[in-house]
PDB file of C-alpha atoms in Angstrom:
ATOM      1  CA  UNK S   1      38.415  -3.639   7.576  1.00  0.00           C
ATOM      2  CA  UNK S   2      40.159  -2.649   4.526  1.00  0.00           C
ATOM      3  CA  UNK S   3      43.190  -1.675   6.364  1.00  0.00           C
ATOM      4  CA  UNK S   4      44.297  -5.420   6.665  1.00  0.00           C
ATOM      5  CA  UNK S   5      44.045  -6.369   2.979  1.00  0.00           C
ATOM      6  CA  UNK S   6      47.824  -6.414   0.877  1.00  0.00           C
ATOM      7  CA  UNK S   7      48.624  -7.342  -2.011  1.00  0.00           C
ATOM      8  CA  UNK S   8      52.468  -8.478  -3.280  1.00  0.00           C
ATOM      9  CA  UNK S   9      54.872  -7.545  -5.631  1.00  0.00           C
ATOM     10  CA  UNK S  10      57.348 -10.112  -6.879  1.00  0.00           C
ATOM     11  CA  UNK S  11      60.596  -8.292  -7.171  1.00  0.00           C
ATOM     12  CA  UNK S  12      62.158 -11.639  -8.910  1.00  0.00           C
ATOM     13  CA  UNK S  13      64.337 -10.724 -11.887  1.00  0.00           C
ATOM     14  CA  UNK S  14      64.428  -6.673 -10.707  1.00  0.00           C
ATOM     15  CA  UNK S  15      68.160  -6.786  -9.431  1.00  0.00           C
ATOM     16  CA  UNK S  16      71.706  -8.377 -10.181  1.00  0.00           C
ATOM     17  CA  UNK S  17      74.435  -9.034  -8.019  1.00  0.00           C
ATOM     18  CA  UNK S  18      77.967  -8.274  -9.640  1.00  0.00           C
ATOM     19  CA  UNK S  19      81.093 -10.112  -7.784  1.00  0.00           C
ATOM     20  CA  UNK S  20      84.186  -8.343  -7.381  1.00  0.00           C
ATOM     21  CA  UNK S  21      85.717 -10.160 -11.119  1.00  0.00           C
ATOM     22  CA  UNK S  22      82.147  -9.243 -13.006  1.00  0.00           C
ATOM     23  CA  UNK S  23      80.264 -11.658 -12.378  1.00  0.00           C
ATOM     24  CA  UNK S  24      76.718 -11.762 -12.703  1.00  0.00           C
ATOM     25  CA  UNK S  25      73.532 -13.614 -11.418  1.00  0.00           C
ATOM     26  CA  UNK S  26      70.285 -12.476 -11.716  1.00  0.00           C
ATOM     27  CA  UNK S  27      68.333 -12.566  -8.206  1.00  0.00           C
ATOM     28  CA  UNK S  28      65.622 -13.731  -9.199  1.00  0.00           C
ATOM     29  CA  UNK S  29      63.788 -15.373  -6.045  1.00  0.00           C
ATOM     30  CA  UNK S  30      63.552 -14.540  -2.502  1.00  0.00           C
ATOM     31  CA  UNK S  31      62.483 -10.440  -2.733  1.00  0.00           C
ATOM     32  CA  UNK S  32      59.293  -8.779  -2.349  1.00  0.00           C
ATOM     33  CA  UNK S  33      56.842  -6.018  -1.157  1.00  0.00           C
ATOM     34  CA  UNK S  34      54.287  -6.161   0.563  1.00  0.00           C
ATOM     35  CA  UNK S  35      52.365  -3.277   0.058  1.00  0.00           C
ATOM     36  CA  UNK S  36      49.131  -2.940   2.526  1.00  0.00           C
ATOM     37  CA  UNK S  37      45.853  -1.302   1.505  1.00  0.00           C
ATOM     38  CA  UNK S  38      44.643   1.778   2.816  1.00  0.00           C
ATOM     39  CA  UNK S  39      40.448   2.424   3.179  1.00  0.00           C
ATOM     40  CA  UNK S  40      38.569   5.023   3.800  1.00  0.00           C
ATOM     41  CA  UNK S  41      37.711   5.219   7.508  1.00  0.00           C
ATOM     42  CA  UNK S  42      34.746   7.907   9.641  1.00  0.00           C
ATOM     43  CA  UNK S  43      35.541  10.204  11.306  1.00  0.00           C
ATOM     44  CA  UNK S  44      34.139  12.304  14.376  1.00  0.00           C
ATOM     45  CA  UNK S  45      32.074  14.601  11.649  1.00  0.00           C
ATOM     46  CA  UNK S  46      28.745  15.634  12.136  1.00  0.00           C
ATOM     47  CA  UNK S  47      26.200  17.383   9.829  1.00  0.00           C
ATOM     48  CA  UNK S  48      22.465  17.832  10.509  1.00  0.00           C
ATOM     49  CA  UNK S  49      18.989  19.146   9.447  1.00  0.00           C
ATOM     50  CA  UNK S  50      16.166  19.583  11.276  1.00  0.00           C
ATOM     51  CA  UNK S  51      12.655  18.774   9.054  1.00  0.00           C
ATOM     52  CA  UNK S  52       8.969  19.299  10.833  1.00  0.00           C
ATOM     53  CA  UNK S  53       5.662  17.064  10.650  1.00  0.00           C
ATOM     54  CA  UNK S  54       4.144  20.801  10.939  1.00  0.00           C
ATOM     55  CA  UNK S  55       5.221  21.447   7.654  1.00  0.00           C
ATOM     56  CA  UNK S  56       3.338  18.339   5.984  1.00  0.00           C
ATOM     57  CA  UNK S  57      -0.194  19.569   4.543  1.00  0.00           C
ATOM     58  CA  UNK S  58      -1.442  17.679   7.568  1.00  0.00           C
ATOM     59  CA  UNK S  59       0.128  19.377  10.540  1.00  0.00           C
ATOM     60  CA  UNK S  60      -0.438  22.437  12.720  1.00  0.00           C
ATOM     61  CA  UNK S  61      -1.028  25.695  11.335  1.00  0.00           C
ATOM     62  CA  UNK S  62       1.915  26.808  13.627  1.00  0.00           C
ATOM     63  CA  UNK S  63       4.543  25.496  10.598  1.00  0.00           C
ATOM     64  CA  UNK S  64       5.580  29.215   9.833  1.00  0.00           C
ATOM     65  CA  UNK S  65       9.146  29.228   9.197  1.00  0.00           C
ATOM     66  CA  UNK S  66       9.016  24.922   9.044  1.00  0.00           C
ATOM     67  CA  UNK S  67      10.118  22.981   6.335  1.00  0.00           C
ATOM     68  CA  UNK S  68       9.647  19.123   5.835  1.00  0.00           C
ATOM     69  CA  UNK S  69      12.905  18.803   3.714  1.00  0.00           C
ATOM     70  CA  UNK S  70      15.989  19.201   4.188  1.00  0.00           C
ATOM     71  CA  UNK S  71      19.506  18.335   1.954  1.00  0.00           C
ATOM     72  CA  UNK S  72      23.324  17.032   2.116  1.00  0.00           C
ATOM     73  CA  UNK S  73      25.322  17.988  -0.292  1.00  0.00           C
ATOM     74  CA  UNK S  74      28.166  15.025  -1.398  1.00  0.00           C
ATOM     75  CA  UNK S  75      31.002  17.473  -0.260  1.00  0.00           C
ATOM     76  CA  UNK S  76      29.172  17.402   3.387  1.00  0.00           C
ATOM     77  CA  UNK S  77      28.977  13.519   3.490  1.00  0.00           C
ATOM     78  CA  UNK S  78      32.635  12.821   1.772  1.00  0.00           C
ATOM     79  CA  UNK S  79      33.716  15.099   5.050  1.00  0.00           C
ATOM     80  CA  UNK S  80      32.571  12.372   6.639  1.00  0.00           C
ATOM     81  CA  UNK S  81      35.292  10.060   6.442  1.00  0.00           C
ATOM     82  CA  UNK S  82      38.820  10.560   5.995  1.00  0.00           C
ATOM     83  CA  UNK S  83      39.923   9.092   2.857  1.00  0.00           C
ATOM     84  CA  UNK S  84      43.290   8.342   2.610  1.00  0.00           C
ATOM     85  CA  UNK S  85      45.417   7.889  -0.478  1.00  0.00           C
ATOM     86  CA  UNK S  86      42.675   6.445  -2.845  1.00  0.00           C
ATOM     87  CA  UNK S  87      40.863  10.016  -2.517  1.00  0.00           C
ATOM     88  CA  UNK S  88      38.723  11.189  -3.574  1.00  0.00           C
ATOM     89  CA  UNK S  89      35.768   8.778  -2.207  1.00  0.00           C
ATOM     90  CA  UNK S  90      31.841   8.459  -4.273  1.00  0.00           C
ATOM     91  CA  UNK S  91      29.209   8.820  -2.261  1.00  0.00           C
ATOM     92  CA  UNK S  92      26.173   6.456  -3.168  1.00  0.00           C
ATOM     93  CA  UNK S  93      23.702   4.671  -1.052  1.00  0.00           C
ATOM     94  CA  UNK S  94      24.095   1.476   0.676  1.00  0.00           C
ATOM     95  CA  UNK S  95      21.103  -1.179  -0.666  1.00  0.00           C
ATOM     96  CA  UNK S  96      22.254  -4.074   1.546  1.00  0.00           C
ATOM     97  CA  UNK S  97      20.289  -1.962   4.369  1.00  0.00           C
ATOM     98  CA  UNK S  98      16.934  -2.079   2.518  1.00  0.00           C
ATOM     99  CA  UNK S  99      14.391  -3.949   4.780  1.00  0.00           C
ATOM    100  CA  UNK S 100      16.820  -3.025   8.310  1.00  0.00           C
ATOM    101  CA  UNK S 101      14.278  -0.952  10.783  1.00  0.00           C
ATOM    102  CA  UNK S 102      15.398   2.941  10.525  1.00  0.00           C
ATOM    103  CA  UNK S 103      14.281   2.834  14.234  1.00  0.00           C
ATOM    104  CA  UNK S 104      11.312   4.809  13.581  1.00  0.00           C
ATOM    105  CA  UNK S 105       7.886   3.323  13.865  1.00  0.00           C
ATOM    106  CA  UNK S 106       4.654   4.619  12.980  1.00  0.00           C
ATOM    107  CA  UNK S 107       1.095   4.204  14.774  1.00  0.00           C
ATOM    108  CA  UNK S 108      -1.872   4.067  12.366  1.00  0.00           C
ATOM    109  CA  UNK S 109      -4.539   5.521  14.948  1.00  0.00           C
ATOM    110  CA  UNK S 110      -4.642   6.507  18.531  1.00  0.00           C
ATOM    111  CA  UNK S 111      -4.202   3.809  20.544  1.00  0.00           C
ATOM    112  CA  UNK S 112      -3.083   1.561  17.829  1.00  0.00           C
ATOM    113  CA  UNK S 113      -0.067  -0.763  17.796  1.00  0.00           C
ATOM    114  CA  UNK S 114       3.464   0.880  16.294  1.00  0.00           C
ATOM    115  CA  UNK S 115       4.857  -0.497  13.510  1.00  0.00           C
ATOM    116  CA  UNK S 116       8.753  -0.230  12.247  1.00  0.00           C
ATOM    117  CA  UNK S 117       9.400   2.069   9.443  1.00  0.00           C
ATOM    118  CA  UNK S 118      11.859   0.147   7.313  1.00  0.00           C
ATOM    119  CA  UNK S 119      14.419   1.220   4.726  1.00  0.00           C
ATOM    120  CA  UNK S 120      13.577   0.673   1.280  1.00  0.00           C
ATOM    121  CA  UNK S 121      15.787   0.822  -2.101  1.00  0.00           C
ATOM    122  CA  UNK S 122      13.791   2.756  -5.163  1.00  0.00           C
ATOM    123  CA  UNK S 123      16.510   2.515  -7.280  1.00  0.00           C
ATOM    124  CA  UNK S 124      20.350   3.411  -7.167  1.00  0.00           C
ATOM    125  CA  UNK S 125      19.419   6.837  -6.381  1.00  0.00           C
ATOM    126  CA  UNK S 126      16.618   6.208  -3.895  1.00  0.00           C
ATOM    127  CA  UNK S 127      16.116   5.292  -0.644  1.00  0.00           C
ATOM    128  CA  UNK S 128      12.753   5.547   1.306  1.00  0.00           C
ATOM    129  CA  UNK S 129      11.379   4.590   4.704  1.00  0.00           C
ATOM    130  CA  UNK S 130       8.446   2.431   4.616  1.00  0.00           C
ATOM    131  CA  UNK S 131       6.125   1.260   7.494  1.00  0.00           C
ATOM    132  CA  UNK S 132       6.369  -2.167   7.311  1.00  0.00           C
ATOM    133  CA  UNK S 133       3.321  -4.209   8.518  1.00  0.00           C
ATOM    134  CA  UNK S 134      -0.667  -2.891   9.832  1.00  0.00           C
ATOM    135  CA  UNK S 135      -2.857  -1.060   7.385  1.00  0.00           C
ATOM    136  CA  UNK S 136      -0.281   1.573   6.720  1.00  0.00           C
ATOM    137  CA  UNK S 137       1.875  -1.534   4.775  1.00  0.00           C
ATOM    138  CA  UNK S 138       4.257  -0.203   2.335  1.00  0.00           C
ATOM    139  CA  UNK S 139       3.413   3.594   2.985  1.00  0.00           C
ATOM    140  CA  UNK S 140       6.376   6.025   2.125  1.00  0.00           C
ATOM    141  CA  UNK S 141       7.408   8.252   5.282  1.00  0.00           C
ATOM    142  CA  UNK S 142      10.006   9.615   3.780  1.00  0.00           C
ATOM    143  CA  UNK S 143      12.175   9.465   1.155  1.00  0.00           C
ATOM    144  CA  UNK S 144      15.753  10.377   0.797  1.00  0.00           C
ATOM    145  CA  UNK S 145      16.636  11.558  -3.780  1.00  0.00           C
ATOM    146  CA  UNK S 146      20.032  11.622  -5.025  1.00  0.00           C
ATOM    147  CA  UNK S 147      20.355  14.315  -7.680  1.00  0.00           C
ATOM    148  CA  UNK S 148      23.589  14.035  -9.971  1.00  0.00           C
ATOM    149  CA  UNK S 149      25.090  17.636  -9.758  1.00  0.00           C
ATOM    150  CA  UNK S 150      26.178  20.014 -12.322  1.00  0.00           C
ATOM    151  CA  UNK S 151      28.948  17.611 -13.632  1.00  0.00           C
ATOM    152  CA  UNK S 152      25.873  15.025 -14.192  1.00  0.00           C
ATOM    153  CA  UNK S 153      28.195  12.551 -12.656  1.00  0.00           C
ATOM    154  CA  UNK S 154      26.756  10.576  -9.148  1.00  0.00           C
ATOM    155  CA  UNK S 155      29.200   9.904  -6.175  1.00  0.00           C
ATOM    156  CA  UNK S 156      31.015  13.650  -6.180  1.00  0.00           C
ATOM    157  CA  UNK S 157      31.268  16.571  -4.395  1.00  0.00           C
ATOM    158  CA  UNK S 158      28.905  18.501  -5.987  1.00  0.00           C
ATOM    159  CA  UNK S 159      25.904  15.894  -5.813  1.00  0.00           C
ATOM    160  CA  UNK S 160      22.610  16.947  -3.363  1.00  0.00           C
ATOM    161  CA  UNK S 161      20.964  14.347  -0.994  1.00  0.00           C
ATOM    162  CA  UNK S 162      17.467  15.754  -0.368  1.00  0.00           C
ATOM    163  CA  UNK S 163      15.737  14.450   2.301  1.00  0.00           C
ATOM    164  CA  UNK S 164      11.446  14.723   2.023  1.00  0.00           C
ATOM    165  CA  UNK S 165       8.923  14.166   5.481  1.00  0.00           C
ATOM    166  CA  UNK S 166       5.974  12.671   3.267  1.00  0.00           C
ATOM    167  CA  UNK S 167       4.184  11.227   6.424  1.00  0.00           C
ATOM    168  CA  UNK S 168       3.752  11.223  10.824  1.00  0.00           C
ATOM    169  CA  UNK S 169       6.254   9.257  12.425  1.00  0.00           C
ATOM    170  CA  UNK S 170       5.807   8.574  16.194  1.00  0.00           C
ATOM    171  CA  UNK S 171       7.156  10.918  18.520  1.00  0.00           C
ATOM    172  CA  UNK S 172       8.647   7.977  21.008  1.00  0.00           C
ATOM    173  CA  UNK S 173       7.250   9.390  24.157  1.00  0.00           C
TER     174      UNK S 173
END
């Protein structure tokens, strides 16, 4: 979307044009640049974790070797996109998504109805998914921490996204 936006430069006043007897007139109208922004764009990158509801102090006893969290680092997600010349890019989370279904839902007891499990922004450094509706309302299912990393800045390389399984989340069969 970016990739359409330009800005102009006014060259007015930047040359002169000299006739043959040394003459001299300052151009000043008529030349420009248009110089046309270049954004960040995704690529085909993937990276992954694999978390377990065996590994909450509620699930199986079979959770040996399971872990219900699981982490990005910023380098991982900035790989992400490609980011052309205004590298490099921060990487912070998007609020405008808190309240969008993460297309998870959660059932409260057997045979009970699903509800969604929403995102939810705790913060600039926060975001959580939260059943939303049923008497479950506002529970945290998971939550996904920001940590600044050893440069204390947020938005570089060296930042860690840790993802934490809090709660059950339906298996969609």
């Amino acid at each position: 979307t970016g990739e359409t936006t330009t800005a102009s430069l006014s060259l007015a006043s930047v040359f002169t044009a000299t006739d043959t007897d040394g003459d001299q007139v300052v151009i000043d109208a008529g030349a420009t640049v248009t110089i046309q922004n270049d954004a960040p764009t995704q690529n085909a990158g993937v990276v992954t974790f694999a978390v377990a509801e065996d590994a909450l102090a509620t699930g199986n006893l079979d959770a040996v070797g399971q872990t219900a969290t699981g982490s990005f680092s910023g380098a991982q997600l900035a790989g992400l996109v490609n980011a052309g010349a205004d590298a490099p890019v921060a990487i912070a989370f998007n609020g405008a998504i808190a309240g969008n279904a993460t297309g998870l839902t959660q059932t409260a007891a057997p045979g009970g109805v699903a509800h969604n499990i929403v995102w939810s922004a705790s913060g600039a450094h926060e975001m959580d998914g939260v059943v939303s509706g049923g008497p479950n309302d506002g529970q945290k299912v998971f939550t996904l921490v920001q940590t600044a990393g050893v440069d204390g800045q947020y938005g570089t390389a060296d930042d860690t996204f840790t993802f934490t399984l809090l709660n059950h989340i339906d298996n969609g069969t």
